[in-house]
Amino acid sequence: MGTITLDEAIARAVRNNRDKKLKALESALAQGQIELVQHEMLPSLTASAGYSERSNYAASSSVTFENGEPSPLSDPTYSVSQEKVRTTADIAFTWNVLDFGLSYVRAKQHADRYLITRERERKVAHNISQEVRAAYWRAVSADRLLKKIAPLSEQAAAALEDSRRVEDLRLRSPLEALYYQRELLDILRSLQSLRQDLMNSKTELASLMGLKPGTEFDLWDVQSPRFEVPELALDVAQMEELALQHRPELLETHYQKRISAAETRAALLDLLPGISLTAGAYTDSNDYLLNQDWTSVGAQISWNLFDVFRLGAERRMAKTREALAEEQRLATSMAVLTQVHLSTIRYQQAVQSFELADRYLDVASRINDQTVNNARLERSSELDLIRESLNTLLAELRRDVAYADVQNSYGRIYTTIGMDLVPQDYAGESLPSLTRQISERFEQWQRGELVSGVQAEPAGTEPADAAGSVDKVG
């Protein structure tokens, strides 16, 4: 399959990850709901036609009404005003003004819900990028160290076999030979445990990228390890400001607050009288009618008088709803600011741990070199050589793990402040193009040129209409 870089791994994961696709489908569904609610604002225009036929005429007669009673029906005279066969047709326009207002408010709410789904989609992309970054560096360490474990295991196994032969031949005291074998077995057990820990790293990365199990691929940083510590181009104050502007969770609480405010307006509108306007054109083939074609207009107002008693409860509920949304926003803001500070502290601690692990590896490597030289001069045993080789390997593992922690904590800082490594319109990009954009964006971040890609409207603004709210999201 070739060599995969970290940028390509993130691009593959974002394109193939099921959680990301699920959130994208939720966004598409929310956008479809907006269109449906917008149609509800339109008046209803109903066209109808009918045909009727009787077996006889609808003849009728009438009598006078006197003193609260109808006169007796005697020798009646019947009249006809309707044919046995007739056809009718009409087209009527009906518009409920209250329903229009409610539909407009609901459309704005659905627009905000769509924006919430987009923020959740961004959050999923952030999490995927962070998971891939962690898995990638674990896989790099595994690829580098697994190649060194096998020769050391073979060397320890061969030394163990030699020790058993020495014990059988009684060339050394039995207790000394057993001590020697026990140390070798401890080394083999450590190597086996280390191998098991490293074996699953590449499989986990392949799963995140959506590759089939067993797919062979190489990692770029295995071939050219560069243990360079990335530097932050921002101070904490800038990070706090960016986090408050761009974190998906904060934008989601802002939209949720607008939804709560719109719900209050909808509840108050629902208490108002309903006004219905009607207009229509009608036709009837009945020859007994003087006017077979006519038009009609009308207006009707209706109001449930008991709604007056709901007004106080609706106002109290509205205040509670908005206060809850505000408290959620404040709590989320405090959590985000705390995460910004914690991510910075973790990055600094990770850098210190890496520097210490790198110095430890340097000392362990020099000790191993001295042990190798002494072994050539027969001044140290093979056990000492194997032991120091294991110590050097473990020191190298700690150094790689510490460097992976540096990379993860560095990437987590940008995730914490809400920066989008993946562009919003990634679905239409090819894999090479998406990989290139991710690489360019990360290079810009390292230079301090933050391009967040967040196209949602800033907090505190109201959309001009429901459609306008959607257009402001990429």
One Martini backbone bead per residue (centre of mass of N, CA, C, O) as a GRO file, in nm:
protein
  474
    1MET     BB    1   0.052   0.066  -0.011
    2GLY     BB    2   0.274   0.211   0.141
    3THR     BB    3   0.336   0.529   0.268
    4ILE     BB    4   0.234   0.681   0.581
    5THR     BB    5   0.126   0.965   0.706
    6LEU     BB    6  -0.025   1.156   0.934
    7ASP     BB    7  -0.203   1.315   0.736
    8GLU     BB    8  -0.319   1.066   0.589
    9ALA     BB    9  -0.439   0.925   0.833
   10ILE     BB   10  -0.644   1.147   0.896
   11ALA     BB   11  -0.784   1.150   0.622
   12ARG     BB   12  -0.880   0.856   0.626
   13ALA     BB   13  -1.041   0.865   0.891
   14VAL     BB   14  -1.244   1.088   0.810
   15ARG     BB   15  -1.357   0.939   0.552
   16ASN     BB   16  -1.413   0.637   0.711
   17ASN     BB   17  -1.558   0.716   0.955
   18ARG     BB   18  -1.861   0.641   1.105
   19ASP     BB   19  -1.914   0.874   1.300
   20LYS     BB   20  -1.879   1.097   1.092
   21LYS     BB   21  -2.105   1.001   0.899
   22LEU     BB   22  -2.334   1.021   1.102
   23LYS     BB   23  -2.313   1.330   1.151
   24ALA     BB   24  -2.356   1.406   0.856
   25LEU     BB   25  -2.644   1.287   0.838
   26GLU     BB   26  -2.763   1.464   1.060
   27SER     BB   27  -2.718   1.727   0.909
   28ALA     BB   28  -2.891   1.658   0.662
   29LEU     BB   29  -3.154   1.617   0.821
   30ALA     BB   30  -3.167   1.903   0.944
   31GLN     BB   31  -3.183   2.050   0.671
   32GLY     BB   32  -3.449   1.915   0.583
   33GLN     BB   33  -3.621   2.033   0.816
   34ILE     BB   34  -3.603   2.324   0.729
   35GLU     BB   35  -3.753   2.297   0.458
   36LEU     BB   36  -4.019   2.196   0.577
   37VAL     BB   37  -4.081   2.440   0.762
   38GLN     BB   38  -4.084   2.654   0.537
   39HIS     BB   39  -4.341   2.537   0.396
   40GLU     BB   40  -4.538   2.600   0.642
   41MET     BB   41  -4.553   2.917   0.578
   42LEU     BB   42  -4.734   2.856   0.362
   43PRO     BB   43  -5.005   2.863   0.206
   44SER     BB   44  -5.309   2.712   0.130
   45LEU     BB   45  -5.384   2.537  -0.190
   46THR     BB   46  -5.704   2.424  -0.287
   47ALA     BB   47  -5.809   2.163  -0.504
   48SER     BB   48  -6.143   2.077  -0.641
   49ALA     BB   49  -6.357   1.796  -0.745
   50GLY     BB   50  -6.696   1.696  -0.864
   51TYR     BB   51  -6.945   1.421  -0.866
   52SER     BB   52  -7.310   1.395  -0.913
   53GLU     BB   53  -7.585   1.145  -0.868
   54ARG     BB   54  -7.932   1.094  -0.908
   55SER     BB   55  -8.237   0.908  -0.933
   56ASN     BB   56  -8.364   1.186  -0.847
   57TYR     BB   57  -8.514   1.456  -0.755
   58ALA     BB   58  -8.473   1.740  -0.530
   59ALA     BB   59  -8.759   1.776  -0.416
   60SER     BB   60  -8.954   2.059  -0.275
   61SER     BB   61  -9.123   2.210   0.003
   62SER     BB   62  -9.335   2.468   0.163
   63VAL     BB   63  -9.424   2.638   0.470
   64THR     BB   64  -9.560   2.804   0.705
   65PHE     BB   65  -9.477   3.007   1.006
   66GLU     BB   66  -9.678   2.984   1.309
   67ASN     BB   67  -9.659   3.020   1.637
   68GLY     BB   68  -9.405   2.810   1.638
   69GLU     BB   69  -9.548   2.658   1.384
   70PRO     BB   70  -9.612   2.460   1.134
   71SER     BB   71  -9.794   2.415   0.880
   72PRO     BB   72  -9.986   2.221   0.722
   73LEU     BB   73  -9.952   1.954   0.490
   74SER     BB   74 -10.136   2.058   0.193
   75ASP     BB   75 -10.118   2.024  -0.114
   76PRO     BB   76  -9.835   2.029  -0.232
   77THR     BB   77  -9.568   2.217  -0.381
   78TYR     BB   78  -9.310   2.143  -0.595
   79SER     BB   79  -8.950   2.196  -0.615
   80VAL     BB   80  -8.661   2.270  -0.823
   81SER     BB   81  -8.275   2.330  -0.765
   82GLN     BB   82  -8.160   2.044  -0.876
   83GLU     BB   83  -7.982   1.834  -1.041
   84LYS     BB   84  -7.906   1.504  -1.088
   85VAL     BB   85  -7.658   1.620  -1.253
   86ARG     BB   86  -7.332   1.722  -1.118
   87THR     BB   87  -7.065   1.965  -1.118
   88THR     BB   88  -6.762   2.049  -0.934
   89ALA     BB   89  -6.544   2.341  -0.860
   90ASP     BB   90  -6.235   2.439  -0.678
   91ILE     BB   91  -6.033   2.718  -0.542
   92ALA     BB   92  -5.847   2.753  -0.231
   93PHE     BB   93  -5.740   3.006  -0.001
   94THR     BB   94  -5.532   2.952   0.298
   95TRP     BB   95  -5.455   3.160   0.597
   96ASN     BB   96  -5.262   3.139   0.895
   97VAL     BB   97  -5.110   3.370   1.080
   98LEU     BB   98  -5.014   3.209   1.330
   99ASP     BB   99  -4.879   2.975   1.177
  100PHE     BB  100  -4.669   3.149   1.043
  101GLY     BB  101  -4.524   3.247   1.299
  102LEU     BB  102  -4.454   2.965   1.408
  103SER     BB  103  -4.296   2.865   1.157
  104TYR     BB  104  -4.075   3.078   1.173
  105VAL     BB  105  -3.965   2.998   1.449
  106ARG     BB  106  -3.911   2.698   1.380
  107ALA     BB  107  -3.707   2.752   1.156
  108LYS     BB  108  -3.495   2.883   1.342
  109GLN     BB  109  -3.459   2.637   1.522
  110HIS     BB  110  -3.365   2.440   1.297
  111ALA     BB  111  -3.120   2.603   1.219
  112ASP     BB  112  -2.980   2.568   1.496
  113ARG     BB  113  -2.979   2.258   1.492
  114TYR     BB  114  -2.797   2.239   1.249
  115LEU     BB  115  -2.556   2.384   1.380
  116ILE     BB  116  -2.520   2.170   1.600
  117THR     BB  117  -2.449   1.933   1.410
  118ARG     BB  118  -2.193   2.068   1.302
  119GLU     BB  119  -2.044   2.082   1.573
  120ARG     BB  120  -2.048   1.775   1.620
  121GLU     BB  121  -1.886   1.712   1.369
  122ARG     BB  122  -1.633   1.863   1.458
  123LYS     BB  123  -1.584   1.701   1.716
  124VAL     BB  124  -1.532   1.432   1.577
  125ALA     BB  125  -1.288   1.528   1.415
  126HIS     BB  126  -1.114   1.594   1.658
  127ASN     BB  127  -1.111   1.309   1.785
  128ILE     BB  128  -0.992   1.160   1.545
  129SER     BB  129  -0.727   1.315   1.523
  130GLN     BB  130  -0.628   1.241   1.808
  131GLU     BB  131  -0.638   0.931   1.781
  132VAL     BB  132  -0.448   0.910   1.539
  133ARG     BB  133  -0.202   1.039   1.662
  134ALA     BB  134  -0.162   0.833   1.889
  135ALA     BB  135  -0.154   0.575   1.708
  136TYR     BB  136   0.079   0.655   1.525
  137TRP     BB  137   0.309   0.679   1.743
  138ARG     BB  138   0.277   0.393   1.847
  139ALA     BB  139   0.339   0.255   1.574
  140VAL     BB  140   0.622   0.369   1.538
  141SER     BB  141   0.744   0.238   1.788
  142ALA     BB  142   0.674  -0.052   1.716
  143ASP     BB  143   0.826  -0.074   1.447
  144ARG     BB  144   1.110  -0.014   1.564
  145LEU     BB  145   1.116  -0.231   1.815
  146LEU     BB  146   1.039  -0.510   1.692
  147LYS     BB  147   1.313  -0.541   1.533
  148LYS     BB  148   1.479  -0.566   1.824
  149ILE     BB  149   1.346  -0.804   1.981
  150ALA     BB  150   1.410  -1.064   1.827
  151PRO     BB  151   1.725  -1.080   1.860
  152LEU     BB  152   1.720  -1.066   2.173
  153SER     BB  153   1.552  -1.321   2.217
  154GLU     BB  154   1.747  -1.515   2.078
  155GLN     BB  155   1.988  -1.458   2.262
  156ALA     BB  156   1.849  -1.540   2.530
  157ALA     BB  157   1.773  -1.830   2.443
  158ALA     BB  158   2.060  -1.927   2.386
  159ALA     BB  159   2.173  -1.871   2.674
  160LEU     BB  160   1.975  -2.062   2.816
  161GLU     BB  161   2.068  -2.321   2.676
  162ASP     BB  162   2.364  -2.305   2.767
  163SER     BB  163   2.302  -2.314   3.072
  164ARG     BB  164   2.174  -2.595   3.071
  165ARG     BB  165   2.429  -2.744   2.975
  166VAL     BB  166   2.609  -2.656   3.207
  167GLU     BB  167   2.436  -2.788   3.423
  168ASP     BB  168   2.451  -3.080   3.315
  169LEU     BB  169   2.783  -3.072   3.322
  170ARG     BB  170   2.882  -2.925   3.582
  171LEU     BB  171   3.054  -2.635   3.526
  172ARG     BB  172   2.854  -2.524   3.744
  173SER     BB  173   2.684  -2.426   3.985
  174PRO     BB  174   2.356  -2.479   4.026
  175LEU     BB  175   2.276  -2.203   4.156
  176GLU     BB  176   2.414  -2.019   3.947
  177ALA     BB  177   2.258  -2.128   3.701
  178LEU     BB  178   1.972  -2.055   3.805
  179TYR     BB  179   2.013  -1.753   3.831
  180TYR     BB  180   2.077  -1.713   3.535
  181GLN     BB  181   1.807  -1.826   3.423
  182ARG     BB  182   1.618  -1.632   3.569
  183GLU     BB  183   1.715  -1.374   3.430
  184LEU     BB  184   1.652  -1.468   3.142
  185LEU     BB  185   1.346  -1.514   3.189
  186ASP     BB  186   1.284  -1.222   3.265
  187ILE     BB  187   1.369  -1.108   2.992
  188LEU     BB  188   1.171  -1.274   2.817
  189ARG     BB  189   0.917  -1.171   2.955
  190SER     BB  190   0.958  -0.872   2.889
  191LEU     BB  191   0.967  -0.909   2.581
  192GLN     BB  192   0.685  -1.034   2.550
  193SER     BB  193   0.525  -0.801   2.675
  194LEU     BB  194   0.626  -0.585   2.480
  195ARG     BB  195   0.523  -0.719   2.221
  196GLN     BB  196   0.219  -0.719   2.295
  197ASP     BB  197   0.193  -0.407   2.321
  198LEU     BB  198   0.292  -0.349   2.011
  199MET     BB  199   0.118  -0.524   1.809
  200ASN     BB  200  -0.168  -0.341   1.818
  201SER     BB  201  -0.101  -0.057   1.702
  202LYS     BB  202  -0.138  -0.094   1.390
  203THR     BB  203  -0.426  -0.206   1.399
  204GLU     BB  204  -0.556   0.045   1.523
  205LEU     BB  205  -0.482   0.237   1.293
  206ALA     BB  206  -0.624   0.082   1.065
  207SER     BB  207  -0.908   0.109   1.186
  208LEU     BB  208  -0.922   0.421   1.182
  209MET     BB  209  -0.870   0.427   0.856
  210GLY     BB  210  -1.042   0.179   0.723
  211LEU     BB  211  -0.887  -0.080   0.701
  212LYS     BB  212  -0.814  -0.381   0.628
  213PRO     BB  213  -0.736  -0.656   0.762
  214GLY     BB  214  -0.386  -0.699   0.683
  215THR     BB  215  -0.283  -0.442   0.585
  216GLU     BB  216  -0.006  -0.319   0.422
  217PHE     BB  217   0.212  -0.073   0.589
  218ASP     BB  218   0.388   0.227   0.614
  219LEU     BB  219   0.582   0.460   0.811
  220TRP     BB  220   0.742   0.751   0.785
  221ASP     BB  221   0.877   0.783   1.087
  222VAL     BB  222   1.046   0.520   1.072
  223GLN     BB  223   1.255   0.609   0.848
  224SER     BB  224   1.246   0.931   0.981
  225PRO     BB  225   1.346   1.012   1.267
  226ARG     BB  226   1.231   1.324   1.454
  227PHE     BB  227   1.297   1.448   1.767
  228GLU     BB  228   1.098   1.711   1.763
  229VAL     BB  229   1.004   1.990   1.940
  230PRO     BB  230   0.729   2.158   1.952
  231GLU     BB  231   0.620   2.494   1.926
  232LEU     BB  232   0.454   2.750   2.069
  233ALA     BB  233   0.267   3.043   1.924
  234LEU     BB  234   0.110   3.073   2.204
  235ASP     BB  235  -0.071   3.205   2.451
  236VAL     BB  236  -0.304   3.172   2.690
  237ALA     BB  237  -0.484   3.413   2.612
  238GLN     BB  238  -0.525   3.328   2.316
  239MET     BB  239  -0.648   3.052   2.376
  240GLU     BB  240  -0.897   3.149   2.527
  241GLU     BB  241  -1.020   3.318   2.300
  242LEU     BB  242  -1.042   3.092   2.089
  243ALA     BB  243  -1.213   2.895   2.255
  244LEU     BB  244  -1.461   3.092   2.295
  245GLN     BB  245  -1.509   3.104   1.971
  246HIS     BB  246  -1.456   2.768   1.862
  247ARG     BB  247  -1.591   2.580   2.038
  248PRO     BB  248  -1.839   2.355   1.994
  249GLU     BB  249  -1.975   2.365   2.276
  250LEU     BB  250  -2.023   2.675   2.284
  251LEU     BB  251  -2.185   2.701   2.023
  252GLU     BB  252  -2.408   2.510   2.113
  253THR     BB  253  -2.507   2.681   2.358
  254HIS     BB  254  -2.582   2.926   2.189
  255TYR     BB  255  -2.799   2.786   2.017
  256GLN     BB  256  -2.966   2.682   2.258
  257LYS     BB  257  -3.044   2.961   2.359
  258ARG     BB  258  -3.201   3.045   2.104
  259ILE     BB  259  -3.407   2.818   2.121
  260SER     BB  260  -3.527   2.904   2.392
  261ALA     BB  261  -3.618   3.186   2.303
  262ALA     BB  262  -3.802   3.082   2.071
  263GLU     BB  263  -3.989   2.916   2.256
  264THR     BB  264  -4.108   3.157   2.396
  265ARG     BB  265  -4.233   3.292   2.146
  266ALA     BB  266  -4.411   3.050   2.068
  267ALA     BB  267  -4.580   3.039   2.328
  268LEU     BB  268  -4.700   3.328   2.296
  269LEU     BB  269  -4.826   3.289   2.013
  270ASP     BB  270  -5.021   3.052   2.103
  271LEU     BB  271  -5.208   3.265   2.276
  272LEU     BB  272  -5.313   3.385   2.034
  273PRO     BB  273  -5.517   3.466   1.805
  274GLY     BB  274  -5.673   3.323   1.528
  275ILE     BB  275  -5.613   3.400   1.178
  276SER     BB  276  -5.826   3.353   0.893
  277LEU     BB  277  -5.771   3.340   0.541
  278THR     BB  278  -6.003   3.352   0.258
  279ALA     BB  279  -6.003   3.224  -0.089
  280GLY     BB  280  -6.223   3.170  -0.384
  281ALA     BB  281  -6.317   2.949  -0.659
  282TYR     BB  282  -6.633   2.867  -0.819
  283THR     BB  283  -6.821   2.578  -0.959
  284ASP     BB  284  -7.152   2.496  -1.116
  285SER     BB  285  -7.370   2.293  -1.327
  286ASN     BB  286  -7.626   2.407  -1.221
  287ASP     BB  287  -7.905   2.534  -1.397
  288TYR     BB  288  -8.066   2.665  -1.141
  289LEU     BB  289  -7.851   2.866  -1.138
  290LEU     BB  290  -7.768   3.189  -1.189
  291ASN     BB  291  -7.471   3.140  -1.061
  292GLN     BB  292  -7.208   2.920  -1.154
  293ASP     BB  293  -6.997   3.152  -1.090
  294TRP     BB  294  -6.771   3.220  -0.807
  295THR     BB  295  -6.658   3.424  -0.537
  296SER     BB  296  -6.463   3.412  -0.219
  297VAL     BB  297  -6.437   3.582   0.097
  298GLY     BB  298  -6.251   3.565   0.421
  299ALA     BB  299  -6.274   3.589   0.789
  300GLN     BB  300  -6.118   3.448   1.096
  301ILE     BB  301  -6.160   3.437   1.454
  302SER     BB  302  -5.976   3.267   1.721
  303TRP     BB  303  -6.019   3.193   2.087
  304ASN     BB  304  -5.884   3.068   2.377
  305LEU     BB  305  -5.970   3.190   2.683
  306PHE     BB  306  -5.796   2.992   2.870
  307ASP     BB  307  -5.506   3.102   2.786
  308VAL     BB  308  -5.480   3.323   3.002
  309PHE     BB  309  -5.394   3.115   3.237
  310ARG     BB  310  -5.103   3.043   3.088
  311LEU     BB  311  -4.918   3.294   3.092
  312GLY     BB  312  -4.764   3.271   3.362
  313ALA     BB  313  -4.643   2.986   3.317
  314GLU     BB  314  -4.489   3.055   3.055
  315ARG     BB  315  -4.303   3.272   3.175
  316ARG     BB  316  -4.167   3.094   3.388
  317MET     BB  317  -4.062   2.883   3.191
  318ALA     BB  318  -3.890   3.074   3.020
  319LYS     BB  319  -3.697   3.169   3.243
  320THR     BB  320  -3.590   2.888   3.315
  321ARG     BB  321  -3.483   2.811   3.037
  322GLU     BB  322  -3.280   3.049   3.005
  323ALA     BB  323  -3.121   3.002   3.267
  324LEU     BB  324  -3.021   2.719   3.194
  325ALA     BB  325  -2.867   2.799   2.936
  326GLU     BB  326  -2.673   2.997   3.079
  327GLU     BB  327  -2.546   2.795   3.278
  328GLN     BB  328  -2.436   2.606   3.062
  329ARG     BB  329  -2.249   2.812   2.932
  330LEU     BB  330  -2.077   2.879   3.181
  331ALA     BB  331  -1.982   2.590   3.242
  332THR     BB  332  -1.847   2.543   2.967
  333SER     BB  333  -1.648   2.778   2.980
  334MET     BB  334  -1.493   2.680   3.229
  335ALA     BB  335  -1.410   2.405   3.111
  336VAL     BB  336  -1.251   2.516   2.871
  337LEU     BB  337  -1.043   2.686   3.028
  338THR     BB  338  -0.933   2.448   3.187
  339GLN     BB  339  -0.836   2.283   2.941
  340VAL     BB  340  -0.630   2.486   2.842
  341HIS     BB  341  -0.446   2.477   3.090
  342LEU     BB  342  -0.402   2.168   3.101
  343SER     BB  343  -0.276   2.135   2.817
  344THR     BB  344  -0.030   2.312   2.876
  345ILE     BB  345   0.082   2.153   3.116
  346ARG     BB  346   0.108   1.879   2.969
  347TYR     BB  347   0.307   1.973   2.761
  348GLN     BB  348   0.534   2.058   2.952
  349GLN     BB  349   0.561   1.779   3.087
  350ALA     BB  350   0.622   1.619   2.827
  351VAL     BB  351   0.886   1.763   2.760
  352GLN     BB  352   1.035   1.687   3.019
  353SER     BB  353   1.008   1.380   2.988
  354PHE     BB  354   1.158   1.360   2.720
  355GLU     BB  355   1.428   1.480   2.806
  356LEU     BB  356   1.480   1.264   3.022
  357ALA     BB  357   1.455   1.012   2.836
  358ASP     BB  358   1.685   1.098   2.645
  359ARG     BB  359   1.910   1.098   2.857
  360TYR     BB  360   1.873   0.807   2.948
  361LEU     BB  361   1.936   0.680   2.672
  362ASP     BB  362   2.219   0.787   2.647
  363VAL     BB  363   2.332   0.638   2.892
  364ALA     BB  364   2.242   0.350   2.813
  365SER     BB  365   2.405   0.342   2.545
  366ARG     BB  366   2.685   0.380   2.674
  367ILE     BB  367   2.673   0.131   2.853
  368ASN     BB  368   2.636  -0.071   2.622
  369ASP     BB  369   2.900  -0.006   2.477
  370GLN     BB  370   3.080  -0.091   2.713
  371THR     BB  371   2.977  -0.382   2.730
  372VAL     BB  372   3.064  -0.468   2.447
  373ASN     BB  373   3.364  -0.415   2.483
  374ASN     BB  374   3.400  -0.606   2.729
  375ALA     BB  375   3.306  -0.862   2.579
  376ARG     BB  376   3.543  -0.863   2.377
  377LEU     BB  377   3.749  -0.872   2.642
  378GLU     BB  378   3.615  -1.057   2.863
  379ARG     BB  379   3.481  -0.858   3.115
  380SER     BB  380   3.195  -0.970   3.036
  381SER     BB  381   2.899  -1.110   3.025
  382GLU     BB  382   2.627  -1.213   2.851
  383LEU     BB  383   2.421  -1.118   3.054
  384ASP     BB  384   2.508  -0.822   3.059
  385LEU     BB  385   2.454  -0.773   2.760
  386ILE     BB  386   2.151  -0.842   2.762
  387ARG     BB  387   2.062  -0.650   2.986
  388GLU     BB  388   2.157  -0.384   2.845
  389SER     BB  389   1.990  -0.422   2.591
  390LEU     BB  390   1.720  -0.407   2.738
  391ASN     BB  391   1.756  -0.132   2.871
  392THR     BB  392   1.785   0.019   2.603
  393LEU     BB  393   1.511  -0.061   2.487
  394LEU     BB  394   1.341   0.061   2.717
  395ALA     BB  395   1.453   0.346   2.684
  396GLU     BB  396   1.351   0.381   2.395
  397LEU     BB  397   1.055   0.343   2.460
  398ARG     BB  398   1.028   0.581   2.656
  399ARG     BB  399   1.108   0.791   2.449
  400ASP     BB  400   0.878   0.734   2.245
  401VAL     BB  401   0.644   0.777   2.442
  402ALA     BB  402   0.721   1.068   2.517
  403TYR     BB  403   0.698   1.179   2.226
  404ALA     BB  404   0.405   1.101   2.182
  405ASP     BB  405   0.306   1.283   2.414
  406VAL     BB  406   0.396   1.546   2.287
  407GLN     BB  407   0.223   1.527   2.029
  408ASN     BB  408  -0.051   1.493   2.170
  409SER     BB  409  -0.043   1.754   2.347
  410TYR     BB  410  -0.010   1.945   2.108
  411GLY     BB  411  -0.274   1.866   1.957
  412ARG     BB  412  -0.468   1.919   2.202
  413ILE     BB  413  -0.452   2.224   2.205
  414TYR     BB  414  -0.603   2.271   1.931
  415THR     BB  415  -0.854   2.121   2.019
  416THR     BB  416  -0.920   2.300   2.271
  417ILE     BB  417  -0.944   2.574   2.077
  418GLY     BB  418  -1.102   2.475   1.798
  419MET     BB  419  -0.928   2.366   1.572
  420ASP     BB  420  -0.935   2.288   1.223
  421LEU     BB  421  -0.779   2.040   1.041
  422VAL     BB  422  -1.045   1.992   0.895
  423PRO     BB  423  -1.232   2.066   0.650
  424GLN     BB  424  -1.566   2.109   0.596
  425ASP     BB  425  -1.537   2.021   0.268
  426TYR     BB  426  -1.412   1.716   0.253
  427ALA     BB  427  -1.603   1.531   0.077
  428GLY     BB  428  -1.495   1.662  -0.213
  429GLU     BB  429  -1.219   1.538  -0.152
  430SER     BB  430  -0.939   1.405  -0.210
  431LEU     BB  431  -0.692   1.244  -0.057
  432PRO     BB  432  -0.448   1.421  -0.150
  433SER     BB  433  -0.586   1.695  -0.097
  434LEU     BB  434  -0.649   1.653   0.206
  435THR     BB  435  -0.358   1.600   0.294
  436ARG     BB  436  -0.246   1.874   0.204
  437GLN     BB  437  -0.430   2.054   0.380
  438ILE     BB  438  -0.343   1.942   0.652
  439SER     BB  439  -0.044   2.012   0.626
  440GLU     BB  440  -0.076   2.319   0.581
  441ARG     BB  441  -0.232   2.381   0.841
  442PHE     BB  442  -0.015   2.281   1.041
  443GLU     BB  443   0.206   2.477   0.946
  444GLN     BB  444   0.051   2.732   1.023
  445TRP     BB  445   0.033   2.679   1.323
  446GLN     BB  446   0.343   2.671   1.375
  447ARG     BB  447   0.352   2.987   1.274
  448GLY     BB  448   0.070   3.122   1.396
  449GLU     BB  449  -0.145   3.058   1.158
  450LEU     BB  450  -0.473   3.069   1.224
  451VAL     BB  451  -0.701   2.832   1.064
  452SER     BB  452  -1.005   2.717   1.157
  453GLY     BB  453  -1.280   2.698   0.965
  454VAL     BB  454  -1.486   2.863   1.112
  455GLN     BB  455  -1.831   2.954   0.993
  456ALA     BB  456  -1.970   3.039   1.224
  457GLU     BB  457  -2.142   3.247   1.392
  458PRO     BB  458  -2.112   3.465   1.619
  459ALA     BB  459  -2.170   3.539   1.921
  460GLY     BB  460  -2.481   3.732   1.946
  461THR     BB  461  -2.624   3.659   1.685
  462GLU     BB  462  -2.881   3.706   1.442
  463PRO     BB  463  -3.070   3.578   1.216
  464ALA     BB  464  -3.253   3.685   0.957
  465ASP     BB  465  -3.304   3.381   0.883
  466ALA     BB  466  -3.318   3.054   0.834
  467ALA     BB  467  -3.145   3.045   0.575
  468GLY     BB  468  -2.915   3.230   0.676
  469SER     BB  469  -2.803   3.038   0.893
  470VAL     BB  470  -2.707   2.819   0.695
  471ASP     BB  471  -2.515   2.991   0.509
  472LYS     BB  472  -2.298   3.044   0.750
  473VAL     BB  473  -2.234   2.754   0.696
  474GLY     BB  474  -2.004   2.566   0.515
   0.00000   0.00000   0.00000
